[in-house]
PDB file of C-alpha atoms in Angstrom:
ATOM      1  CA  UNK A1391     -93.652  32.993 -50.721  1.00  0.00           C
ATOM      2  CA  UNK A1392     -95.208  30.847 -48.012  1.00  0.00           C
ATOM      3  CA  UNK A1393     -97.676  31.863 -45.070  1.00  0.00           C
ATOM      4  CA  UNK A1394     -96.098  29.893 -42.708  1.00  0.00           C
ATOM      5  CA  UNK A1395     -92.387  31.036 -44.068  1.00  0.00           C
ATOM      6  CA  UNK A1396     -89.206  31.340 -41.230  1.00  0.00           C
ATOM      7  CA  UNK A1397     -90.566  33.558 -38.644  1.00  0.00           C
ATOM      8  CA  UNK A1398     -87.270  36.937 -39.277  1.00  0.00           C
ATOM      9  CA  UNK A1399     -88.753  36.592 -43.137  1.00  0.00           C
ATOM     10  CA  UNK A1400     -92.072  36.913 -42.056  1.00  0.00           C
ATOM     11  CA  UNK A1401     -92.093  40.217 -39.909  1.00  0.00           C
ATOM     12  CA  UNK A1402     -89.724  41.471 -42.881  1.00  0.00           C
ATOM     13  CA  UNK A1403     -92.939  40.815 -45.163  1.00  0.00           C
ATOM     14  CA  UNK A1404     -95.179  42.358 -42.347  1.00  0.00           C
ATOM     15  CA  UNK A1405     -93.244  45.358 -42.907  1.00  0.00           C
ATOM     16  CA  UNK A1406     -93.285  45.569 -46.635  1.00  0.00           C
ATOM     17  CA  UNK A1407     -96.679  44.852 -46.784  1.00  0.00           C
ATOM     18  CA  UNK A1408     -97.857  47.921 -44.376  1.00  0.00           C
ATOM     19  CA  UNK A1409     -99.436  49.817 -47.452  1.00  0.00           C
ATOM     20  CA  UNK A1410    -101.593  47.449 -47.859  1.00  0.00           C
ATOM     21  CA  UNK A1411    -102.759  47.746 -44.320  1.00  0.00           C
ATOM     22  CA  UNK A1412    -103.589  51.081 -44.889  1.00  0.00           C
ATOM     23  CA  UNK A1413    -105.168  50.287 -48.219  1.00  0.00           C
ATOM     24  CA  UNK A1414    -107.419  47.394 -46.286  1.00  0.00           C
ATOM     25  CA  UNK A1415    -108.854  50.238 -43.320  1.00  0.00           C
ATOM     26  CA  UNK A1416    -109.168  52.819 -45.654  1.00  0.00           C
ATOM     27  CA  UNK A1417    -111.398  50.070 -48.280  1.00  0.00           C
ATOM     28  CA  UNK A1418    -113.181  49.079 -44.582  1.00  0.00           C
ATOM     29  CA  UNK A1419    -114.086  52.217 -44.148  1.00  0.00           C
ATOM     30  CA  UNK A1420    -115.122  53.894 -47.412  1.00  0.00           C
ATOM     31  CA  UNK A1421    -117.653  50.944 -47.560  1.00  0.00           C
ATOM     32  CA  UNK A1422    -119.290  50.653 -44.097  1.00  0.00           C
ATOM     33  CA  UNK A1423    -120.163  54.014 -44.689  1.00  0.00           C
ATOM     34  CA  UNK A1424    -121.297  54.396 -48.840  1.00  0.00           C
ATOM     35  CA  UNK A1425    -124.596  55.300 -49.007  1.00  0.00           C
ATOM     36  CA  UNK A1426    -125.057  55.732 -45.443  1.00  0.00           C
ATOM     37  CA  UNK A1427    -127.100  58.874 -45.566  1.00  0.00           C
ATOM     38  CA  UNK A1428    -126.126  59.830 -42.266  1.00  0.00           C
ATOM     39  CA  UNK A1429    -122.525  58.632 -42.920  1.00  0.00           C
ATOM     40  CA  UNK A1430    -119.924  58.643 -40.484  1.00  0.00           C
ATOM     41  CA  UNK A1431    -122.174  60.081 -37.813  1.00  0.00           C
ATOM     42  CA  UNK A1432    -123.141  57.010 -37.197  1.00  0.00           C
ATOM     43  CA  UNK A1433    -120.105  56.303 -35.416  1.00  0.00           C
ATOM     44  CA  UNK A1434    -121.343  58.636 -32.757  1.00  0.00           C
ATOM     45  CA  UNK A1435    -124.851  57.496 -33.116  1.00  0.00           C
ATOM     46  CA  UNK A1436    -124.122  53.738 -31.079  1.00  0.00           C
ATOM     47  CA  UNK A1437    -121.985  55.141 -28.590  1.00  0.00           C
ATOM     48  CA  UNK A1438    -124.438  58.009 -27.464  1.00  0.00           C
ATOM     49  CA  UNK A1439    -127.595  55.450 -27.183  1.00  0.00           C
ATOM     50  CA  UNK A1440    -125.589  53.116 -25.132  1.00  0.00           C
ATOM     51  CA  UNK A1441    -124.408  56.024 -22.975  1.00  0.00           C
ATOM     52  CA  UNK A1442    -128.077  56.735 -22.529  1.00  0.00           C
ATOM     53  CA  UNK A1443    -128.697  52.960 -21.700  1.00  0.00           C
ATOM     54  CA  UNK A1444    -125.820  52.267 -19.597  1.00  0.00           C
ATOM     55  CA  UNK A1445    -126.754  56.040 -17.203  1.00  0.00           C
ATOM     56  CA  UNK A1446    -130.754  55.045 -17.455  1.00  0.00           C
ATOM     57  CA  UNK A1447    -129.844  51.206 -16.034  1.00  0.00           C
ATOM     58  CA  UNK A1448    -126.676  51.696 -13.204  1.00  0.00           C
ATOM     59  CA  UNK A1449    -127.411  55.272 -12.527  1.00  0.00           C
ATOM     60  CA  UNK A1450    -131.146  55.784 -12.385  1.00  0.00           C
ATOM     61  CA  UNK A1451    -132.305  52.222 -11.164  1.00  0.00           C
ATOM     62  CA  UNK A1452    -129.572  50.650  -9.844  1.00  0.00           C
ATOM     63  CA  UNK A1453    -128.490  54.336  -8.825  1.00  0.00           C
ATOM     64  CA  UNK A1454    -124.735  53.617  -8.231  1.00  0.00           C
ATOM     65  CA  UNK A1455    -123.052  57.067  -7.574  1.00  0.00           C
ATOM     66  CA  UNK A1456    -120.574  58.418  -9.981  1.00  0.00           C
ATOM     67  CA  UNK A1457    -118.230  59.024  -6.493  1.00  0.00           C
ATOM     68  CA  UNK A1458    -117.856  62.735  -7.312  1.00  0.00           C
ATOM     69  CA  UNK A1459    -120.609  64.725  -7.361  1.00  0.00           C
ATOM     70  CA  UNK A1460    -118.677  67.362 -10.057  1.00  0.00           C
ATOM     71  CA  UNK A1461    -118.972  64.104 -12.639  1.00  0.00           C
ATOM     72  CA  UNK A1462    -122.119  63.520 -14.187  1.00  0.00           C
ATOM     73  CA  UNK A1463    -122.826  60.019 -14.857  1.00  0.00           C
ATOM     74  CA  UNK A1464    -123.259  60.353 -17.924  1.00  0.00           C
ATOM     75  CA  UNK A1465    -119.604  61.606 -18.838  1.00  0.00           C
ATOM     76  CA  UNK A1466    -117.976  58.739 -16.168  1.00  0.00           C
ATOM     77  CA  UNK A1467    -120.352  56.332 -18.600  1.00  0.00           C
ATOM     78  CA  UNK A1468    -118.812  57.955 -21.541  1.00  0.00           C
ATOM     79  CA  UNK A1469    -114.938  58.056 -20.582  1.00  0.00           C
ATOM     80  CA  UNK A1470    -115.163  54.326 -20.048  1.00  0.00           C
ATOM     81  CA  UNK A1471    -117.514  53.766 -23.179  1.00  0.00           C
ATOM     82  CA  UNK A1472    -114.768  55.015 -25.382  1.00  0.00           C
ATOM     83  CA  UNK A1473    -111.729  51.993 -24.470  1.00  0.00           C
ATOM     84  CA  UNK A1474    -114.748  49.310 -24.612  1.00  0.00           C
ATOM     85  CA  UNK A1475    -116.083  50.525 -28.153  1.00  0.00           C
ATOM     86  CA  UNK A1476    -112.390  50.574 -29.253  1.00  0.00           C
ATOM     87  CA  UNK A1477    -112.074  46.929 -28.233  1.00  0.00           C
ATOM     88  CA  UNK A1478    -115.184  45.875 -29.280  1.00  0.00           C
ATOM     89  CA  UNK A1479    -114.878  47.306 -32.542  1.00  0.00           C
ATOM     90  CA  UNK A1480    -111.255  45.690 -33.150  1.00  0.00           C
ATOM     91  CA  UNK A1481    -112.190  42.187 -32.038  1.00  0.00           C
ATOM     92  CA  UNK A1482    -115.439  41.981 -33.747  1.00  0.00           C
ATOM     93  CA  UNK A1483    -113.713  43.581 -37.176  1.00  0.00           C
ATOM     94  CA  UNK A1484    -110.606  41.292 -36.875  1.00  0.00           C
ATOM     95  CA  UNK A1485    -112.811  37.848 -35.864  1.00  0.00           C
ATOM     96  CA  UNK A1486    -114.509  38.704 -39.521  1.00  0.00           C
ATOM     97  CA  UNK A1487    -111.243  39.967 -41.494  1.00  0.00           C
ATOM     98  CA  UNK A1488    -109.836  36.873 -42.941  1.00  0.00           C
ATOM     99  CA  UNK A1489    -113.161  35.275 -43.858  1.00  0.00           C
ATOM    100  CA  UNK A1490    -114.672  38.442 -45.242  1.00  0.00           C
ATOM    101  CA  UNK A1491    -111.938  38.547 -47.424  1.00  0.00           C
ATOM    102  CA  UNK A1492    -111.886  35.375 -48.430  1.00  0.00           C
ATOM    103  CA  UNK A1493    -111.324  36.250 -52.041  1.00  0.00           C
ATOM    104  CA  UNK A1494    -108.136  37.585 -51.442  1.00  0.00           C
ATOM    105  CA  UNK A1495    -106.632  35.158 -48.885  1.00  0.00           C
ATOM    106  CA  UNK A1496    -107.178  32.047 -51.811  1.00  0.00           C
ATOM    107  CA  UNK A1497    -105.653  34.028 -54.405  1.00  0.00           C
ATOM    108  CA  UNK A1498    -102.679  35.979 -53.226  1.00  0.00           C
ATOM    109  CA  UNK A1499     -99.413  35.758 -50.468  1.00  0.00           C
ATOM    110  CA  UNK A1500     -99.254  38.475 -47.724  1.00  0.00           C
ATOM    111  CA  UNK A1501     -98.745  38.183 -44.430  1.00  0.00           C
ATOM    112  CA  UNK A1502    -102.384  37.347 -43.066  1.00  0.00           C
ATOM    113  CA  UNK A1503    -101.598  39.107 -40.332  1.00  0.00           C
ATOM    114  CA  UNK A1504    -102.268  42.438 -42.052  1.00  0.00           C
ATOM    115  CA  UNK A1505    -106.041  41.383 -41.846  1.00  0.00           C
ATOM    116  CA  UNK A1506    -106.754  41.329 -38.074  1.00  0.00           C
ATOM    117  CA  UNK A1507    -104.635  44.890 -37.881  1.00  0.00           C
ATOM    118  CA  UNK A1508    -106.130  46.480 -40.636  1.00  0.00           C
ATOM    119  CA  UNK A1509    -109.117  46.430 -38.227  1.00  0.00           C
ATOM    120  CA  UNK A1510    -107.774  47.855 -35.460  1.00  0.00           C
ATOM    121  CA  UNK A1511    -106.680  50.732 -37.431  1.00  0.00           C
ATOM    122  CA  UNK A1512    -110.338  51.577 -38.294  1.00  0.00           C
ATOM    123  CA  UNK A1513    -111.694  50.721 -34.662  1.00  0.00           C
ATOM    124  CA  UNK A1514    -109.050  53.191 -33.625  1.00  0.00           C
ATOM    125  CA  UNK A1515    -109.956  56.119 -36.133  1.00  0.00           C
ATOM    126  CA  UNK A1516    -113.778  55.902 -34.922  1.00  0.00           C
ATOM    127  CA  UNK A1517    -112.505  56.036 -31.412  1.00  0.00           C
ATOM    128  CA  UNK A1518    -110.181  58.709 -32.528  1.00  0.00           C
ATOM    129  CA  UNK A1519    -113.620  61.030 -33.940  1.00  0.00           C
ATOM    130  CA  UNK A1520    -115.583  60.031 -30.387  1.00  0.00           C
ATOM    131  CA  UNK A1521    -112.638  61.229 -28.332  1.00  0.00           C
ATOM    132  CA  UNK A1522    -112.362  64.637 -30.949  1.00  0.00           C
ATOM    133  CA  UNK A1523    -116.138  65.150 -29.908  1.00  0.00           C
ATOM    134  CA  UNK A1524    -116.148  64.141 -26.190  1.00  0.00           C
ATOM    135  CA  UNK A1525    -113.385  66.412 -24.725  1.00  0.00           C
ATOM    136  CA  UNK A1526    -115.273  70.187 -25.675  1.00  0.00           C
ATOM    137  CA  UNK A1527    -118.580  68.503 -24.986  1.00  0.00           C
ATOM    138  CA  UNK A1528    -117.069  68.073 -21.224  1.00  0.00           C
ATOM    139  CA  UNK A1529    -115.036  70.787 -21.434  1.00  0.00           C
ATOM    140  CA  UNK A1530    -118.580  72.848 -21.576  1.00  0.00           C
ATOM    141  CA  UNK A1531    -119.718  71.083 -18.631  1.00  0.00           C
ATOM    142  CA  UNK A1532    -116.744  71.963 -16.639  1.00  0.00           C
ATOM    143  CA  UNK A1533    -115.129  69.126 -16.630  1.00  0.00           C
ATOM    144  CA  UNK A1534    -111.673  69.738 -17.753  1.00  0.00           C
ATOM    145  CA  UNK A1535    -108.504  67.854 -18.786  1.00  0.00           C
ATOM    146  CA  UNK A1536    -105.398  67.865 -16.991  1.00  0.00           C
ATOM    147  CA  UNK A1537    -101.854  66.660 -17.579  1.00  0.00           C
ATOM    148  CA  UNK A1538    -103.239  63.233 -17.007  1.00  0.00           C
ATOM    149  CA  UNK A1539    -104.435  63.381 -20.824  1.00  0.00           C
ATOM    150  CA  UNK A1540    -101.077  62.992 -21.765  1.00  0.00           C
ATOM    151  CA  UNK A1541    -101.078  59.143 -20.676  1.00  0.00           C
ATOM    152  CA  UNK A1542    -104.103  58.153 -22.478  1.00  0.00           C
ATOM    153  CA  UNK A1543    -101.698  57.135 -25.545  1.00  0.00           C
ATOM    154  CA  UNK A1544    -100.632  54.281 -22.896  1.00  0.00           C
ATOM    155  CA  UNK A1545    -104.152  53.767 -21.771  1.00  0.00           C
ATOM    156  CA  UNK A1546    -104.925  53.476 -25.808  1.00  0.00           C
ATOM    157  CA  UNK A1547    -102.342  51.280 -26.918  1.00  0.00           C
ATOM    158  CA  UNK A1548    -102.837  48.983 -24.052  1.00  0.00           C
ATOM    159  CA  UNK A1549    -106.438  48.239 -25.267  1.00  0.00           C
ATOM    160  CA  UNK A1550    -105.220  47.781 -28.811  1.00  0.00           C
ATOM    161  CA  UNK A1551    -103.324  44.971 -27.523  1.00  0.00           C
ATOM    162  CA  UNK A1552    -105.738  43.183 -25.697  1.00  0.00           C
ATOM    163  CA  UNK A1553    -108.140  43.930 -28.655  1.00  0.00           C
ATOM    164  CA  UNK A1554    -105.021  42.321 -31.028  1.00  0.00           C
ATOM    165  CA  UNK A1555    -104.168  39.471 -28.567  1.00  0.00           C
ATOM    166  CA  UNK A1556    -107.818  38.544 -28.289  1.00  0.00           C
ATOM    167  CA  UNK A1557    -108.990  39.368 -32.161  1.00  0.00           C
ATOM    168  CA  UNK A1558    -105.821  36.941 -33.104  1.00  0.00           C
ATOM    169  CA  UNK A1559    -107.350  33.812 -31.213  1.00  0.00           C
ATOM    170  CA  UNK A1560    -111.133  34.870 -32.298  1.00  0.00           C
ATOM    171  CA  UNK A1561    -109.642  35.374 -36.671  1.00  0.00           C
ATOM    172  CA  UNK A1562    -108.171  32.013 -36.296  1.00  0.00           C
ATOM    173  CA  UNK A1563    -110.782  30.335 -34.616  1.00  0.00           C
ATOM    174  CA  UNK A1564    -113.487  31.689 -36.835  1.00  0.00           C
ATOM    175  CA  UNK A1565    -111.461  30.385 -40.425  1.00  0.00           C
ATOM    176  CA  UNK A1566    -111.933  26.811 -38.823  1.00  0.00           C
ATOM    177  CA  UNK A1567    -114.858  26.745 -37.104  1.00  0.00           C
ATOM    178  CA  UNK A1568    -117.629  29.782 -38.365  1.00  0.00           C
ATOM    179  CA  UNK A1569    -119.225  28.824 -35.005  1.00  0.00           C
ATOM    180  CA  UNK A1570    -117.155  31.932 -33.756  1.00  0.00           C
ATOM    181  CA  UNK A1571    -118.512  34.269 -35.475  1.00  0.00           C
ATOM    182  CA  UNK A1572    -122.151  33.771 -33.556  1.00  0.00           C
ATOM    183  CA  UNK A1573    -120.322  32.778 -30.365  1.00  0.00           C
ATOM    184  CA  UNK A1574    -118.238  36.514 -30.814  1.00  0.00           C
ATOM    185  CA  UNK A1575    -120.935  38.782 -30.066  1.00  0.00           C
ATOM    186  CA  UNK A1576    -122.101  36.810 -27.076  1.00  0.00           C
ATOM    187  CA  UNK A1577    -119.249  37.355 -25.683  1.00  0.00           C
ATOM    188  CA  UNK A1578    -118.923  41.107 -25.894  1.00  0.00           C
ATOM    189  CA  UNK A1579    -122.247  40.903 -24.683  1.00  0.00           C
ATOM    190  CA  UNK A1580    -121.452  39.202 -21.829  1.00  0.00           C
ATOM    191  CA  UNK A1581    -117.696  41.177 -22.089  1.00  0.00           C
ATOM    192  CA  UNK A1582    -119.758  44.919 -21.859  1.00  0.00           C
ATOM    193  CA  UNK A1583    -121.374  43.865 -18.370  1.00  0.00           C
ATOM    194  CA  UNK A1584    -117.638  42.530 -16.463  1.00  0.00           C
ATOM    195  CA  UNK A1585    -116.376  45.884 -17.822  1.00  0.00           C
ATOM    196  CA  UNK A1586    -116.860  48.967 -15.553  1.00  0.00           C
ATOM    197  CA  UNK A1587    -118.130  50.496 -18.764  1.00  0.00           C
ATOM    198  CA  UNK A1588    -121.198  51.608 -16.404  1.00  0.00           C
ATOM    199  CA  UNK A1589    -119.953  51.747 -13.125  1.00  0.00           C
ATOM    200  CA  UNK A1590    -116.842  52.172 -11.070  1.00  0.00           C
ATOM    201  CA  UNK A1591    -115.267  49.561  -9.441  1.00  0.00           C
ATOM    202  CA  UNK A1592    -113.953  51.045  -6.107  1.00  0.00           C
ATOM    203  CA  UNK A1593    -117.431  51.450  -5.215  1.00  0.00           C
ATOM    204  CA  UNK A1594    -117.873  47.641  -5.643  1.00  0.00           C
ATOM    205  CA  UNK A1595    -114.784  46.602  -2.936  1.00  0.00           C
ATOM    206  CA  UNK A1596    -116.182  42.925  -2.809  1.00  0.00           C
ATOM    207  CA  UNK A1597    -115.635  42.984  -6.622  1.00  0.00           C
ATOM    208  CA  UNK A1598    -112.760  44.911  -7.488  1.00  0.00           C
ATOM    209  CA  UNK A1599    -110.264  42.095  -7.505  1.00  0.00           C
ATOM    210  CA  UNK A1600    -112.315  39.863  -9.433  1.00  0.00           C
ATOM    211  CA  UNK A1601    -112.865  42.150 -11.927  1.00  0.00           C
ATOM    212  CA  UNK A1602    -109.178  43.101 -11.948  1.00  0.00           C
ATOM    213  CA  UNK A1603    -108.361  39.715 -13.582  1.00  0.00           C
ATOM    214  CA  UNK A1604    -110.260  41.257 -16.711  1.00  0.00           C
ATOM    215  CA  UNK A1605    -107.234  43.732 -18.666  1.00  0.00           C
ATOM    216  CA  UNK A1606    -109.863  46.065 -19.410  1.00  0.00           C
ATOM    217  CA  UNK A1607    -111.118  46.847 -16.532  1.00  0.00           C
ATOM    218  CA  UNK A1608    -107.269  48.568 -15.911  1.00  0.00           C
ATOM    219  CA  UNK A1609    -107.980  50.341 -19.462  1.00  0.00           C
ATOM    220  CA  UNK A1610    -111.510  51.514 -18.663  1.00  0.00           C
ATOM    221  CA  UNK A1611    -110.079  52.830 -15.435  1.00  0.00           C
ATOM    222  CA  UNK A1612    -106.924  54.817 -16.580  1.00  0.00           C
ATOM    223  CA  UNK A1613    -109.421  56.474 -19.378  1.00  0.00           C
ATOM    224  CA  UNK A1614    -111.219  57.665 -16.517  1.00  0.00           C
ATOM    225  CA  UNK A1615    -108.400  58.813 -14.637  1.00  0.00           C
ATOM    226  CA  UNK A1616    -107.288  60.997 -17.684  1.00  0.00           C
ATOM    227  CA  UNK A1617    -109.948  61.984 -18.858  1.00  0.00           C
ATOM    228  CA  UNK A1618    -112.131  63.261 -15.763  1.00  0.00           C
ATOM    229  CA  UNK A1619    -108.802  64.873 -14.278  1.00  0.00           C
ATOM    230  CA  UNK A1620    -107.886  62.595 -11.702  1.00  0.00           C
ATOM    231  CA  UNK A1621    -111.345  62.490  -9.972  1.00  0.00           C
ATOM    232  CA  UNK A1622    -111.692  58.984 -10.461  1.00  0.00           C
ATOM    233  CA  UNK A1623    -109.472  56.648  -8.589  1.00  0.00           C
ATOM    234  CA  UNK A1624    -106.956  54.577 -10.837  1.00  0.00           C
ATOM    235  CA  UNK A1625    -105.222  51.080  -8.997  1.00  0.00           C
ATOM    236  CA  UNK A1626    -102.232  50.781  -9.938  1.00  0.00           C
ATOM    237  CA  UNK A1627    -102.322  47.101  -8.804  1.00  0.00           C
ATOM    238  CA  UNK A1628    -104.840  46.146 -10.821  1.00  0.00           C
ATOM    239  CA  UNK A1629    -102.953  47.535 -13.838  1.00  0.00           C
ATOM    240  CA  UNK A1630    -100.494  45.190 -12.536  1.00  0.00           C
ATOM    241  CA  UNK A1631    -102.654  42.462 -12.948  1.00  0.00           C
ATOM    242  CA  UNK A1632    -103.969  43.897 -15.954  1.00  0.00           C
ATOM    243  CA  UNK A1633    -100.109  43.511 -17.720  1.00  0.00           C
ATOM    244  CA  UNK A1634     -99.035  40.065 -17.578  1.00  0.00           C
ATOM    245  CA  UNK A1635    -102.281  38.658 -18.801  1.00  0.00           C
ATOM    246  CA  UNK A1636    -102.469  41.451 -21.694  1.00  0.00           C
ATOM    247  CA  UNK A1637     -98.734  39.687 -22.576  1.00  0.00           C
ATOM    248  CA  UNK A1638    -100.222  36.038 -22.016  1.00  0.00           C
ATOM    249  CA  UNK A1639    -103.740  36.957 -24.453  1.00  0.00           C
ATOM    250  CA  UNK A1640    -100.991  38.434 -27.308  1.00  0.00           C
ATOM    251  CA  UNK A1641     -98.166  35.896 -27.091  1.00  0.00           C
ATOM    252  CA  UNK A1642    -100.755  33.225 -27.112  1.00  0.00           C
ATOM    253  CA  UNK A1643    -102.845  34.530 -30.212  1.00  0.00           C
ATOM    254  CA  UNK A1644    -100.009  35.481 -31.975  1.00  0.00           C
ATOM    255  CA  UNK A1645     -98.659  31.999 -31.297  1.00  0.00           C
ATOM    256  CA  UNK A1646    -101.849  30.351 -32.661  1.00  0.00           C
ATOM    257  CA  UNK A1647    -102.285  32.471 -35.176  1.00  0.00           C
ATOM    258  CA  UNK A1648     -99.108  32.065 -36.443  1.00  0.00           C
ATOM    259  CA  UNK A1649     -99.591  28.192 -36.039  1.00  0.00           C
ATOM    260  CA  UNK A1650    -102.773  27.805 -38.110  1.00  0.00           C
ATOM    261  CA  UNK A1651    -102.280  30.396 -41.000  1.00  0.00           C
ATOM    262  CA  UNK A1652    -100.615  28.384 -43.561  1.00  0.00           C
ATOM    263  CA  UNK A1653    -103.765  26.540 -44.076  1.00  0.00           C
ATOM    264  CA  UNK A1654    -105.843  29.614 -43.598  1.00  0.00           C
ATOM    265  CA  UNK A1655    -106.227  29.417 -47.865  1.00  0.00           C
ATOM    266  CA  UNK A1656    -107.296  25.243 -47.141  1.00  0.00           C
ATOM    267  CA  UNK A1657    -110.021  25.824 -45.392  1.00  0.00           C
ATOM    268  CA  UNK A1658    -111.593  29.850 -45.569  1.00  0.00           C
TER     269      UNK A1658
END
């Protein structure tokens, strides 16, 4: 069997090879965390510092309002932390999937594709244990879920797919040119900052539709929306924006993904 086999065959493979997808996260995670004496608390560890830093810098010096007085900043920080980490996660873990396993791609056929979605199944599960932990801890400051909740599976899944579209083009780049894998976190550096991780957008109206052209910002938003119970704004426009470039990012990866991984075991 062939990387680069007739496109029907190679979703059929996709599908046969799913256990080892679930083989791959569950491998990713035993080891990020063996012999991590604090173990998988450190998944909450990263996210509650940069909560801390993200409400010190907008909300105490640049002291943007969270809008509703009933929110503390902290939680609107929070509810739009949790999309960006679950991004972040998947695109840096995918960019490093095929060359990290390098050892496997030389010697065996599968469907490389596996690789890059292997990681978003473990940037999903820490999400997952941050969301688990969030909703009582705002449920004890009074801020309570609604029916809204029940859309955050959209919210979810539409950041998994900007996280796969974008992780696609980053894996494939970073076979061919390890450039990528320094250029990476600069741009979820400069990624975190063009994200209303920290701050809400309606309050920036000379911004908003700028920012709209980034599919996040729609994700970041419609956590919000669900999880502070409606007392954020959510524009639906801008997830109409948000849409057809989320389809362009994935068509296009998956295109050039597709396009360079029969010589994936050439060059890795």
């Amino acid at each position: 069997m062939e990387a680069g086999r007739a496109d029907l065959h190679y979703w059929r493979d996709l599908w046969r090879y799913r256990e080892l997808a679930v083989l791959l996260a569950w491998r990713d995670i035993q080891v990020r965390y063996k012999q991590a004496v604090l173990g998988i608390t450190w998944a909450l560890i990263q996210p509650a510092v940069q909560t801390v830093l993200l409400w010190f810098v907008f909300g105490k010096l640049a002291k943007m309002p969270a809008g509703d007085e009933s929110i503390p900043y902290p939680f609107l920080v929070l509810s739009g932390l949790l999309p960006w980490q679950l991004f972040s996660a998947a695109f840096n873990n995918a960019g490093n999937s095929l060359v990290g396993n390098s050892h496997l791609i030389s010697k065996v056929y599968f469907p490389r594709l596996i690789m890059p979605l292997s990681a978003l199944a473990v940037a999903l599960l820490d999400m997952l244990i941050l969301l688990a932990l969030t909703l009582p801890v705002m449920a004890a400051f009074d801020v309570w879920p609604t029916w809204r909740l029940l859309l955050l599976p959209l919210f979810t899944l539409g950041t998994l797919l900007i996280a796969l579209g974008a992780g696609l083009w980053i894996t494939a780049l970073t076979v061919k040119f390890r450039d990528f894998r320094f250029i990476a976190p600069f741009i979820l550096q400069i990624g975190m900052f063009v994200t209303p991780v920290g701050y809400r957008t309606d309050l920036l109206p000379n911004w908003r539709d700028l920012l709209a052209l980034n599919p996040l910002t729609s994700m970041v938003e419609g956590f919000r929306w669900c999880l502070l119970g409606g007392r954020t704004q959510f524009d639906p426009s801008g997830l109409a924006i948000s849409l057809p470039i989320t389809a362009l990012l994935l068509i296009t990866g998956l295109w050039y993904f597709r396009k360079t991984e029969r010589h994936f075991s050439d060059v890795i």
